[in-house]
PDB file of C-alpha atoms and ligand atoms in Angstrom:
ATOM      1  CA  MET A 277      16.445  -3.845  -9.932  1.00 87.00           C
ATOM      2  CA  ASP A 278      18.970  -1.054  -9.642  1.00 93.00           C
ATOM      3  CA  GLY A 279      19.290   1.280  -6.610  1.00 94.00           C
ATOM      4  CA  ILE A 280      17.496  -1.037  -4.107  1.00 97.00           C
ATOM      5  CA  HIS A 281      20.465  -2.869  -2.698  1.00 97.00           C
ATOM      6  CA  GLY A 282      21.655  -1.435   0.824  1.00 97.00           C
ATOM      7  CA  SER A 283      18.577   1.043   0.729  1.00 98.00           C
ATOM      8  CA  THR A 284      15.918   1.210   3.696  1.00 98.00           C
ATOM      9  CA  ALA A 285      12.348   0.617   2.821  1.00 98.00           C
ATOM     10  CA  ILE A 286       9.092   0.871   4.779  1.00 99.00           C
ATOM     11  CA  VAL A 287       6.228  -1.450   4.013  1.00 99.00           C
ATOM     12  CA  THR A 288       2.924  -0.642   5.721  1.00 99.00           C
ATOM     13  CA  GLY A 289       0.491  -3.535   5.856  1.00 98.00           C
ATOM     14  CA  GLY A 290       3.499  -5.758   5.402  1.00 98.00           C
ATOM     15  CA  GLY A 291       2.028  -8.425   7.521  1.00 98.00           C
ATOM     16  CA  SER A 292      -0.230  -9.752   4.824  1.00 98.00           C
ATOM     17  CA  GLY A 293      -1.245 -10.126   1.192  1.00 98.00           C
ATOM     18  CA  ILE A 294       0.337  -7.484  -1.123  1.00 98.00           C
ATOM     19  CA  GLY A 295       2.418  -5.788   1.433  1.00 98.00           C
ATOM     20  CA  ARG A 296       3.994  -8.916   2.608  1.00 98.00           C
ATOM     21  CA  GLU A 297       4.979  -9.874  -1.088  1.00 98.00           C
ATOM     22  CA  ALA A 298       6.303  -6.371  -1.662  1.00 98.00           C
ATOM     23  CA  ALA A 299       8.443  -6.614   1.556  1.00 98.00           C
ATOM     24  CA  LEU A 300       9.690 -10.043   0.625  1.00 98.00           C
ATOM     25  CA  ARG A 301      10.984  -8.580  -2.787  1.00 98.00           C
ATOM     26  CA  PHE A 302      12.578  -5.632  -1.241  1.00 98.00           C
ATOM     27  CA  GLY A 303      14.324  -8.105   0.946  1.00 98.00           C
ATOM     28  CA  ASP A 304      15.418 -10.151  -1.962  1.00 98.00           C
ATOM     29  CA  GLU A 305      16.767  -7.183  -3.655  1.00 98.00           C
ATOM     30  CA  GLY A 306      19.000  -6.273  -0.612  1.00 98.00           C
ATOM     31  CA  ALA A 307      16.939  -3.590   0.974  1.00 98.00           C
ATOM     32  CA  ASN A 308      16.674  -3.154   4.856  1.00 98.00           C
ATOM     33  CA  VAL A 309      12.924  -3.584   5.259  1.00 98.00           C
ATOM     34  CA  VAL A 310      10.761  -2.060   8.112  1.00 99.00           C
ATOM     35  CA  VAL A 311       7.382  -4.018   8.152  1.00 99.00           C
ATOM     36  CA  ALA A 312       4.790  -1.868   9.805  1.00 99.00           C
ATOM     37  CA  ASP A 313       1.386  -3.139  10.640  1.00 98.00           C
ATOM     38  CA  VAL A 314      -1.102  -3.553  13.307  1.00 98.00           C
ATOM     39  CA  ASP A 315      -0.860  -7.326  12.920  1.00 98.00           C
ATOM     40  CA  VAL A 316       2.272  -7.810  14.571  1.00 98.00           C
ATOM     41  CA  GLU A 317       2.153 -11.666  14.298  1.00 98.00           C
ATOM     42  CA  GLY A 318       1.613 -11.272  10.440  1.00 98.00           C
ATOM     43  CA  SER A 319       4.529  -8.923  10.350  1.00 98.00           C
ATOM     44  CA  GLU A 320       6.836 -11.230  12.275  1.00 98.00           C
ATOM     45  CA  GLU A 321       6.164 -14.034   9.921  1.00 98.00           C
ATOM     46  CA  THR A 322       7.161 -11.612   6.995  1.00 98.00           C
ATOM     47  CA  VAL A 323      10.368 -10.525   8.742  1.00 98.00           C
ATOM     48  CA  GLU A 324      11.170 -14.297   9.447  1.00 98.00           C
ATOM     49  CA  ARG A 325      10.816 -15.198   5.789  1.00 98.00           C
ATOM     50  CA  ILE A 326      12.963 -12.203   4.860  1.00 98.00           C
ATOM     51  CA  ARG A 327      15.680 -13.215   7.089  1.00 98.00           C
ATOM     52  CA  ASP A 328      15.449 -16.898   6.343  1.00 98.00           C
ATOM     53  CA  ALA A 329      16.113 -15.809   2.540  1.00 98.00           C
ATOM     54  CA  GLY A 330      19.330 -14.044   3.790  1.00 98.00           C
ATOM     55  CA  GLY A 331      17.702 -10.394   4.027  1.00 98.00           C
ATOM     56  CA  GLU A 332      17.412  -7.971   6.794  1.00 98.00           C
ATOM     57  CA  ALA A 333      14.041  -6.775   8.436  1.00 98.00           C
ATOM     58  CA  THR A 334      12.352  -5.480  11.371  1.00 98.00           C
ATOM     59  CA  VAL A 335       8.782  -5.183  12.641  1.00 98.00           C
ATOM     60  CA  VAL A 336       7.293  -1.877  13.820  1.00 98.00           C
ATOM     61  CA  ALA A 337       3.749  -2.137  15.290  1.00 98.00           C
ATOM     62  CA  THR A 338       1.960   0.758  13.526  1.00 98.00           C
ATOM     63  CA  ASP A 339      -1.520   1.849  13.343  1.00 99.00           C
ATOM     64  CA  VAL A 340      -1.231   4.109  10.104  1.00 99.00           C
ATOM     65  CA  SER A 341      -4.196   6.121  11.212  1.00 99.00           C
ATOM     66  CA  ASP A 342      -2.393   7.251  14.396  1.00 98.00           C
ATOM     67  CA  PRO A 343       0.214  10.282  13.797  1.00 98.00           C
ATOM     68  CA  ASP A 344       2.330   9.385  16.774  1.00 98.00           C
ATOM     69  CA  GLU A 345       2.653   5.789  15.694  1.00 98.00           C
ATOM     70  CA  VAL A 346       3.529   6.869  12.084  1.00 99.00           C
ATOM     71  CA  GLU A 347       6.102   9.376  13.227  1.00 98.00           C
ATOM     72  CA  ALA A 348       7.569   6.547  15.535  1.00 98.00           C
ATOM     73  CA  MET A 349       7.683   4.167  12.426  1.00 98.00           C
ATOM     74  CA  VAL A 350       9.839   6.496  10.535  1.00 98.00           C
ATOM     75  CA  ASP A 351      12.001   7.293  13.417  1.00 98.00           C
ATOM     76  CA  THR A 352      12.470   3.503  13.976  1.00 98.00           C
ATOM     77  CA  ALA A 353      13.468   3.080  10.333  1.00 98.00           C
ATOM     78  CA  VAL A 354      16.043   5.889  10.427  1.00 98.00           C
ATOM     79  CA  ASP A 355      17.451   5.064  13.763  1.00 98.00           C
ATOM     80  CA  THR A 356      17.823   1.301  12.935  1.00 98.00           C
ATOM     81  CA  TYR A 357      19.242   1.472   9.325  1.00 98.00           C
ATOM     82  CA  GLY A 358      20.620   5.264   9.130  1.00 97.00           C
ATOM     83  CA  SER A 359      18.351   6.527   6.501  1.00 97.00           C
ATOM     84  CA  LEU A 360      14.782   6.179   4.739  1.00 98.00           C
ATOM     85  CA  ASP A 361      14.855   5.703   1.026  1.00 98.00           C
ATOM     86  CA  PHE A 362      11.579   3.961   0.019  1.00 98.00           C
ATOM     87  CA  ALA A 363       8.167   3.444   1.193  1.00 99.00           C
ATOM     88  CA  PHE A 364       5.161   1.533   0.037  1.00 99.00           C
ATOM     89  CA  ASN A 365       2.174   2.976   1.961  1.00 99.00           C
ATOM     90  CA  ASN A 366      -0.044   0.000   1.349  1.00 98.00           C
ATOM     91  CA  ALA A 367      -2.104  -0.624   4.698  1.00 99.00           C
ATOM     92  CA  GLY A 368      -5.816  -0.744   3.856  1.00 98.00           C
ATOM     93  CA  ILE A 369      -9.016  -1.937   4.905  1.00 98.00           C
ATOM     94  CA  GLU A 370     -12.024  -2.792   2.820  1.00 96.00           C
ATOM     95  CA  GLY A 371     -14.871  -1.645   5.399  1.00 96.00           C
ATOM     96  CA  GLU A 372     -18.531  -2.622   5.352  1.00 95.00           C
ATOM     97  CA  SER A 373     -20.543  -3.074   2.226  1.00 94.00           C
ATOM     98  CA  GLU A 374     -23.723  -0.927   2.436  1.00 95.00           C
ATOM     99  CA  PRO A 375     -25.274   1.662  -0.091  1.00 97.00           C
ATOM    100  CA  ALA A 376     -24.289   5.215   0.431  1.00 98.00           C
ATOM    101  CA  GLY A 377     -27.932   6.185   1.797  1.00 98.00           C
ATOM    102  CA  GLU A 378     -27.551   3.598   4.539  1.00 98.00           C
ATOM    103  CA  HIS A 379     -23.688   3.542   5.010  1.00 98.00           C
ATOM    104  CA  PRO A 380     -22.721   3.398   8.709  1.00 98.00           C
ATOM    105  CA  LEU A 381     -21.043   6.667   9.756  1.00 98.00           C
ATOM    106  CA  ASP A 382     -18.535   4.937  12.090  1.00 98.00           C
ATOM    107  CA  ASN A 383     -17.490   2.655   8.885  1.00 98.00           C
ATOM    108  CA  TRP A 384     -16.912   5.886   6.883  1.00 98.00           C
ATOM    109  CA  GLU A 385     -14.652   7.297   9.309  1.00 98.00           C
ATOM    110  CA  GLN A 386     -12.711   4.096   9.992  1.00 98.00           C
ATOM    111  CA  VAL A 387     -12.112   3.473   6.218  1.00 98.00           C
ATOM    112  CA  ILE A 388     -11.264   7.095   5.343  1.00 98.00           C
ATOM    113  CA  ASP A 389      -8.882   7.167   8.595  1.00 98.00           C
ATOM    114  CA  VAL A 390      -6.748   4.109   7.513  1.00 99.00           C
ATOM    115  CA  ASN A 391      -6.947   4.296   3.796  1.00 98.00           C
ATOM    116  CA  LEU A 392      -6.580   8.001   3.186  1.00 99.00           C
ATOM    117  CA  LYS A 393      -5.420   9.707   6.379  1.00 99.00           C
ATOM    118  CA  GLY A 394      -3.089   6.739   6.671  1.00 99.00           C
ATOM    119  CA  VAL A 395      -1.441   7.484   3.567  1.00 99.00           C
ATOM    120  CA  PHE A 396      -1.266  11.046   4.236  1.00 99.00           C
ATOM    121  CA  LEU A 397       0.277  10.661   7.579  1.00 99.00           C
ATOM    122  CA  ALA A 398       2.790   8.265   6.211  1.00 99.00           C
ATOM    123  CA  MET A 399       4.061  10.674   3.589  1.00 99.00           C
ATOM    124  CA  ARG A 400       3.743  13.548   6.161  1.00 99.00           C
ATOM    125  CA  TYR A 401       6.477  11.847   8.190  1.00 98.00           C
ATOM    126  CA  GLU A 402       8.396   9.852   5.466  1.00 99.00           C
ATOM    127  CA  ILE A 403       9.098  12.845   2.986  1.00 98.00           C
ATOM    128  CA  PRO A 404      11.192  14.950   5.672  1.00 98.00           C
ATOM    129  CA  ALA A 405      13.228  11.760   6.450  1.00 98.00           C
ATOM    130  CA  MET A 406      13.741  11.124   2.705  1.00 98.00           C
ATOM    131  CA  LEU A 407      14.788  14.655   2.223  1.00 98.00           C
ATOM    132  CA  GLU A 408      17.371  14.118   4.986  1.00 97.00           C
ATOM    133  CA  SER A 409      18.591  10.971   3.207  1.00 94.00           C
ATOM    134  CA  GLY A 410      19.110  12.867  -0.110  1.00 96.00           C
ATOM    135  CA  GLY A 411      15.857  11.732  -1.742  1.00 98.00           C
ATOM    136  CA  GLY A 412      13.724   8.621  -2.267  1.00 98.00           C
ATOM    137  CA  SER A 413      10.663   7.104  -3.619  1.00 98.00           C
ATOM    138  CA  ILE A 414       7.169   6.614  -2.327  1.00 99.00           C
ATOM    139  CA  VAL A 415       4.340   4.264  -3.838  1.00 99.00           C
ATOM    140  CA  ASN A 416       0.960   4.347  -2.341  1.00 99.00           C
ATOM    141  CA  THR A 417      -1.752   1.749  -2.802  1.00 99.00           C
ATOM    142  CA  SER A 418      -4.830   2.799  -4.596  1.00 99.00           C
ATOM    143  CA  SER A 419      -7.174   0.529  -6.296  1.00 98.00           C
ATOM    144  CA  ILE A 420      -9.428   0.101  -9.416  1.00 98.00           C
ATOM    145  CA  ALA A 421     -11.902   1.561  -6.907  1.00 98.00           C
ATOM    146  CA  GLY A 422      -9.757   4.550  -7.115  1.00 98.00           C
ATOM    147  CA  LEU A 423     -10.701   4.832 -10.678  1.00 98.00           C
ATOM    148  CA  VAL A 424     -14.202   3.688 -11.234  1.00 98.00           C
ATOM    149  CA  ALA A 425     -17.213   3.233  -8.830  1.00 97.00           C
ATOM    150  CA  PHE A 426     -18.028   0.002  -6.811  1.00 95.00           C
ATOM    151  CA  PRO A 427     -21.470  -0.040  -5.465  1.00 94.00           C
ATOM    152  CA  ASN A 428     -21.839  -0.412  -1.629  1.00 94.00           C
ATOM    153  CA  LEU A 429     -18.194   0.571  -0.970  1.00 95.00           C
ATOM    154  CA  SER A 430     -18.640   4.385  -0.972  1.00 98.00           C
ATOM    155  CA  PRO A 431     -15.791   5.060   1.741  1.00 98.00           C
ATOM    156  CA  TYR A 432     -13.454   2.609   0.159  1.00 98.00           C
ATOM    157  CA  VAL A 433     -13.924   4.177  -3.344  1.00 98.00           C
ATOM    158  CA  ALA A 434     -13.630   7.702  -2.002  1.00 98.00           C
ATOM    159  CA  SER A 435     -10.432   6.885  -0.080  1.00 99.00           C
ATOM    160  CA  LYS A 436      -8.957   5.203  -3.038  1.00 99.00           C
ATOM    161  CA  HIS A 437      -9.728   8.223  -5.320  1.00 99.00           C
ATOM    162  CA  GLY A 438      -8.118  10.366  -2.566  1.00 99.00           C
ATOM    163  CA  VAL A 439      -5.062   8.353  -2.548  1.00 99.00           C
ATOM    164  CA  ILE A 440      -4.438   9.218  -6.254  1.00 99.00           C
ATOM    165  CA  GLY A 441      -5.028  12.852  -5.683  1.00 99.00           C
ATOM    166  CA  LEU A 442      -2.515  12.770  -2.677  1.00 98.00           C
ATOM    167  CA  THR A 443      -0.059  11.061  -4.826  1.00 99.00           C
ATOM    168  CA  LYS A 444      -0.273  13.540  -7.701  1.00 98.00           C
ATOM    169  CA  THR A 445       0.194  16.310  -5.459  1.00 98.00           C
ATOM    170  CA  ALA A 446       3.156  15.129  -3.248  1.00 99.00           C
ATOM    171  CA  ALA A 447       4.647  14.121  -6.745  1.00 99.00           C
ATOM    172  CA  VAL A 448       4.255  17.669  -7.948  1.00 98.00           C
ATOM    173  CA  GLU A 449       5.573  19.112  -4.652  1.00 98.00           C
ATOM    174  CA  TYR A 450       8.766  17.015  -4.167  1.00 98.00           C
ATOM    175  CA  SER A 451       9.858  15.352  -7.513  1.00 98.00           C
ATOM    176  CA  GLY A 452      12.146  18.329  -8.078  1.00 98.00           C
ATOM    177  CA  GLU A 453      13.631  17.512  -4.639  1.00 98.00           C
ATOM    178  CA  GLY A 454      14.442  14.066  -5.496  1.00 98.00           C
ATOM    179  CA  ILE A 455      11.383  12.243  -4.325  1.00 98.00           C
ATOM    180  CA  ARG A 456       9.259  10.507  -6.861  1.00 98.00           C
ATOM    181  CA  VAL A 457       5.844   9.709  -5.615  1.00 99.00           C
ATOM    182  CA  ASN A 458       3.477   7.215  -7.653  1.00 99.00           C
ATOM    183  CA  ALA A 459       0.424   5.023  -7.012  1.00 99.00           C
ATOM    184  CA  ILE A 460      -0.438   1.343  -7.894  1.00 99.00           C
ATOM    185  CA  SER A 461      -4.062   0.472  -8.548  1.00 98.00           C
ATOM    186  CA  PRO A 462      -4.544  -3.238  -8.127  1.00 98.00           C
ATOM    187  CA  GLY A 463      -7.363  -5.109  -9.664  1.00 97.00           C
ATOM    188  CA  VAL A 464      -8.688  -8.104  -7.765  1.00 96.00           C
ATOM    189  CA  ILE A 465      -5.779  -9.748  -6.042  1.00 97.00           C
ATOM    190  CA  ASP A 466      -5.908 -13.080  -4.253  1.00 95.00           C
ATOM    191  CA  THR A 467      -5.320 -11.950  -0.738  1.00 96.00           C
ATOM    192  CA  PRO A 468      -7.192 -12.354   2.622  1.00 95.00           C
ATOM    193  CA  MET A 469      -8.785  -8.972   2.025  1.00 94.00           C
ATOM    194  CA  VAL A 470     -10.449 -10.394  -1.300  1.00 92.00           C
ATOM    195  CA  ALA A 471     -11.551 -13.533   0.754  1.00 90.00           C
ATOM    196  CA  ARG A 472     -13.269 -11.352   3.318  1.00 91.00           C
ATOM    197  CA  SER A 473     -14.994  -9.162   0.515  1.00 85.00           C
ATOM    198  CA  GLN A 474     -16.173 -12.269  -1.132  1.00 84.00           C
ATOM    199  CA  GLU A 475     -18.050 -13.110   2.166  1.00 84.00           C
ATOM    200  CA  ASP A 476     -19.283  -9.566   2.910  1.00 80.00           C
ATOM    201  CA  ASP A 477     -20.454  -8.764  -0.815  1.00 80.00           C
ATOM    202  CA  PRO A 478     -20.386 -11.654  -2.999  1.00 83.00           C
ATOM    203  CA  GLU A 479     -22.207 -10.217  -5.859  1.00 83.00           C
ATOM    204  CA  THR A 480     -19.970  -7.321  -6.529  1.00 79.00           C
ATOM    205  CA  MET A 481     -16.729  -9.483  -6.072  1.00 80.00           C
ATOM    206  CA  GLU A 482     -18.176 -12.145  -8.426  1.00 85.00           C
ATOM    207  CA  ALA A 483     -19.097  -9.458 -10.904  1.00 85.00           C
ATOM    208  CA  THR A 484     -15.439  -7.829 -10.729  1.00 81.00           C
ATOM    209  CA  LYS A 485     -13.849 -11.199 -11.098  1.00 83.00           C
ATOM    210  CA  ALA A 486     -16.201 -12.301 -14.041  1.00 89.00           C
ATOM    211  CA  ALA A 487     -15.409  -8.831 -15.755  1.00 92.00           C
ATOM    212  CA  THR A 488     -11.608  -9.252 -15.630  1.00 95.00           C
ATOM    213  CA  PRO A 489     -10.396  -9.734 -19.225  1.00 96.00           C
ATOM    214  CA  ILE A 490      -7.421 -11.641 -18.307  1.00 96.00           C
ATOM    215  CA  GLY A 491      -9.652 -14.304 -16.754  1.00 93.00           C
ATOM    216  CA  ARG A 492      -8.031 -14.772 -13.251  1.00 93.00           C
ATOM    217  CA  LEU A 493      -7.200 -13.064 -10.100  1.00 94.00           C
ATOM    218  CA  GLY A 494      -4.051 -11.350  -9.721  1.00 97.00           C
ATOM    219  CA  GLN A 495      -1.242 -12.776  -7.317  1.00 98.00           C
ATOM    220  CA  PRO A 496      -0.062 -10.308  -4.663  1.00 98.00           C
ATOM    221  CA  GLU A 497       3.503 -10.827  -5.910  1.00 98.00           C
ATOM    222  CA  GLU A 498       2.376  -9.243  -9.181  1.00 98.00           C
ATOM    223  CA  ILE A 499       1.705  -6.082  -7.243  1.00 98.00           C
ATOM    224  CA  GLY A 500       4.545  -6.192  -4.856  1.00 98.00           C
ATOM    225  CA  ASP A 501       7.099  -6.510  -7.554  1.00 98.00           C
ATOM    226  CA  ALA A 502       5.660  -3.433  -9.398  1.00 98.00           C
ATOM    227  CA  ALA A 503       6.018  -1.302  -5.988  1.00 98.00           C
ATOM    228  CA  VAL A 504       9.770  -2.328  -5.871  1.00 98.00           C
ATOM    229  CA  TRP A 505      10.252  -1.539  -9.634  1.00 98.00           C
ATOM    230  CA  LEU A 506       8.553   1.875  -8.986  1.00 98.00           C
ATOM    231  CA  CYS A 507      11.048   2.553  -6.359  1.00 98.00           C
ATOM    232  CA  SER A 508      14.021   1.499  -8.081  1.00 98.00           C
ATOM    233  CA  GLU A 509      16.244   3.590 -10.610  1.00 98.00           C
ATOM    234  CA  ASP A 510      14.633   1.534 -13.415  1.00 98.00           C
ATOM    235  CA  ALA A 511      11.695   3.807 -12.791  1.00 98.00           C
ATOM    236  CA  SER A 512      13.671   7.093 -12.530  1.00 98.00           C
ATOM    237  CA  PHE A 513      11.552   9.179 -14.800  1.00 98.00           C
ATOM    238  CA  VAL A 514       8.021   7.876 -13.441  1.00 98.00           C
ATOM    239  CA  THR A 515       6.327  10.245 -10.869  1.00 98.00           C
ATOM    240  CA  GLY A 516       2.863  11.311 -10.337  1.00 98.00           C
ATOM    241  CA  GLU A 517       1.689   8.268 -12.183  1.00 98.00           C
ATOM    242  CA  THR A 518      -0.899   5.577 -11.095  1.00 98.00           C
ATOM    243  CA  LEU A 519       0.026   2.146 -12.404  1.00 98.00           C
ATOM    244  CA  THR A 520      -3.219   0.083 -12.976  1.00 98.00           C
ATOM    245  CA  ILE A 521      -2.422  -3.646 -12.713  1.00 98.00           C
ATOM    246  CA  ASP A 522      -5.857  -5.162 -13.238  1.00 98.00           C
ATOM    247  CA  GLY A 523      -5.863  -7.843 -15.837  1.00 98.00           C
ATOM    248  CA  GLY A 524      -7.444  -5.220 -18.031  1.00 98.00           C
ATOM    249  CA  TYR A 525     -10.574  -4.370 -15.718  1.00 97.00           C
ATOM    250  CA  VAL A 526     -10.645  -0.748 -16.359  1.00 97.00           C
ATOM    251  CA  ALA A 527      -9.528  -0.806 -19.904  1.00 97.00           C
ATOM    252  CA  GLN A 528     -13.175  -1.726 -20.885  1.00 95.00           C
TER     253      GLN A 528
HETATM  254  P1  NAI B 661      -4.764  -7.660   3.430  1.00 66.75           P
HETATM  255  O1  NAI B 661      -5.894  -7.545   4.348  1.00 66.75           O
HETATM  256  O2  NAI B 661      -4.217  -9.044   3.073  1.00 66.75           O
HETATM  257  O3  NAI B 661      -3.517  -6.912   4.202  1.00 66.75           O
HETATM  258  C1  NAI B 661      -3.675  -5.486   4.533  1.00 66.75           C
HETATM  259  C2  NAI B 661      -2.767  -5.338   5.751  1.00 66.75           C
HETATM  260  O4  NAI B 661      -3.044  -4.042   6.193  1.00 66.75           O
HETATM  261  C3  NAI B 661      -2.988  -6.274   6.920  1.00 66.75           C
HETATM  262  O5  NAI B 661      -1.853  -6.944   7.337  1.00 66.75           O
HETATM  263  C4  NAI B 661      -3.441  -5.369   7.912  1.00 66.75           C
HETATM  264  O6  NAI B 661      -3.396  -5.922   9.216  1.00 66.75           O
HETATM  265  C5  NAI B 661      -3.049  -4.114   7.687  1.00 66.75           C
HETATM  266  N1  NAI B 661      -3.646  -2.852   8.272  1.00 66.75           N
HETATM  267  C6  NAI B 661      -5.040  -2.812   8.353  1.00 66.75           C
HETATM  268  N2  NAI B 661      -5.305  -1.784   9.099  1.00 66.75           N
HETATM  269  C7  NAI B 661      -4.101  -1.106   9.318  1.00 66.75           C
HETATM  270  C8  NAI B 661      -3.680  -0.036  10.166  1.00 66.75           C
HETATM  271  N3  NAI B 661      -4.648   0.790  10.642  1.00 66.75           N
HETATM  272  N4  NAI B 661      -2.398   0.176  10.399  1.00 66.75           N
HETATM  273  C9  NAI B 661      -1.539  -0.629   9.813  1.00 66.75           C
HETATM  274  N5  NAI B 661      -1.710  -1.620   9.293  1.00 66.75           N
HETATM  275  C10 NAI B 661      -3.091  -2.002   8.907  1.00 66.75           C
HETATM  276  O7  NAI B 661      -4.987  -6.917   2.199  1.00 66.75           O
HETATM  277  P2  NAI B 661      -4.328  -6.717   0.687  1.00 66.75           P
HETATM  278  O8  NAI B 661      -5.312  -7.257  -0.368  1.00 66.75           O
HETATM  279  O9  NAI B 661      -2.851  -7.116   0.765  1.00 66.75           O
HETATM  280  O10 NAI B 661      -4.441  -5.187   0.604  1.00 66.75           O
HETATM  281  C11 NAI B 661      -3.221  -4.341   0.604  1.00 66.75           C
HETATM  282  C12 NAI B 661      -3.731  -2.953   0.036  1.00 66.75           C
HETATM  283  O11 NAI B 661      -4.201  -3.237  -1.351  1.00 66.75           O
HETATM  284  C13 NAI B 661      -4.785  -2.261   0.685  1.00 66.75           C
HETATM  285  O12 NAI B 661      -4.653  -0.855   0.823  1.00 66.75           O
HETATM  286  C14 NAI B 661      -6.145  -2.589  -0.129  1.00 66.75           C
HETATM  287  O13 NAI B 661      -7.062  -1.531  -0.146  1.00 66.75           O
HETATM  288  C15 NAI B 661      -5.383  -2.589  -1.588  1.00 66.75           C
HETATM  289  N6  NAI B 661      -5.944  -3.363  -2.622  1.00 66.75           N
HETATM  290  C16 NAI B 661      -6.293  -4.683  -2.520  1.00 66.75           C
HETATM  291  C17 NAI B 661      -6.939  -5.313  -3.482  1.00 66.75           C
HETATM  292  C18 NAI B 661      -7.156  -6.723  -3.784  1.00 66.75           C
HETATM  293  O14 NAI B 661      -7.849  -7.218  -4.459  1.00 66.75           O
HETATM  294  N7  NAI B 661      -6.680  -7.461  -2.647  1.00 66.75           N
HETATM  295  C19 NAI B 661      -7.250  -4.621  -4.667  1.00 66.75           C
HETATM  296  C20 NAI B 661      -7.131  -3.203  -4.706  1.00 66.75           C
HETATM  297  C21 NAI B 661      -6.363  -2.516  -3.800  1.00 66.75           C
END
C-alpha cells in the first residue's frame, strides 16, 4: 500500500485481536509501529512478531482513558521515530450486559471512558503531532453497534455511535489541513472480545452471528488490513467515512 513505508503509526489496543493484526500489517508495510495498550504482555508479543518479520515496533503502556498517558503515548512516538503519521484508535471494551433500566452506573462510566473518551483523547493529542509532521490519517474503531441497536449493551452502543460523530467532526475540522479521519465499523470478528461476549450474553451474540449474511465470523486481519488501507495513499480521497465491514449484517 502506498505511503506507509517509513511512516510512524500508533495502534491502540494493539496487544490483542483487531489491533494486533493491524499492527502486524503496518509492520509488514514498513511503518514504525507504536503498540499502545494496558496489556503490556500482549503488546510485547505483538512487537516481537513485528520484529521477527523484519519490522520496527515499540510498546507504550497506555490507558487510553487517561489524558496524561495518552499524551505520553504520542510523545513517545514522536521522540522515538521523529514524527506521527497514522493512528488506529482501536482500544475498546465490551462492558457488562444489562438492559438500560438496570445497567450498573460504574459500567456506563467505564465503557464510555475507554471507548468514547479514549478515542477523543487520542485524537486530541495525535492531531497536533500530525499537523507538526505535515499531515496524516486517523482511523477510529466503531462497530455495527455504532450503527444499530444491540439490546443490553447501552453504554457500548452509545460509545460506538459517539465514535462515528467524533470521526465526522474531526474529518470536517482537519481534512483541509492534511489529516483524513475515518472510522471502521466491524461486525462480529473472531477475537478474545467476542469469546468473552459469547459467555456474557450468548443470546445476543448467537443472534448476531446467525444474522450475518456471509455465514461466518470476520477475521481480525480483515479489519486490520482495512485500517492500514484507510491510512494509505490508496485511500487519499476518503475522509469522514465509516467503513462497515460486517459480512452484510447491517445491509438487511
Ligand atoms: P480485544 O479484547 O481482543 O482487544 C482489545 C484490546 O484493547 C486489548 O488488548 C485490551 O487490553 C485493550 N484495551 C482495553 N482497554 C484499554 C484501555 N483502557 N487502554 C488501552 N488499551 C485497552 O478486542 P477486539 O475484538 O480486538 O476489539 C478491538 C476493537 O474493535 C474494540 O474497540 C471493539 O469494541 C471493536 N469491535 C470489535 C468487534 C468484534 O466483534 N471483535 C466488533 C466491533 C467492534
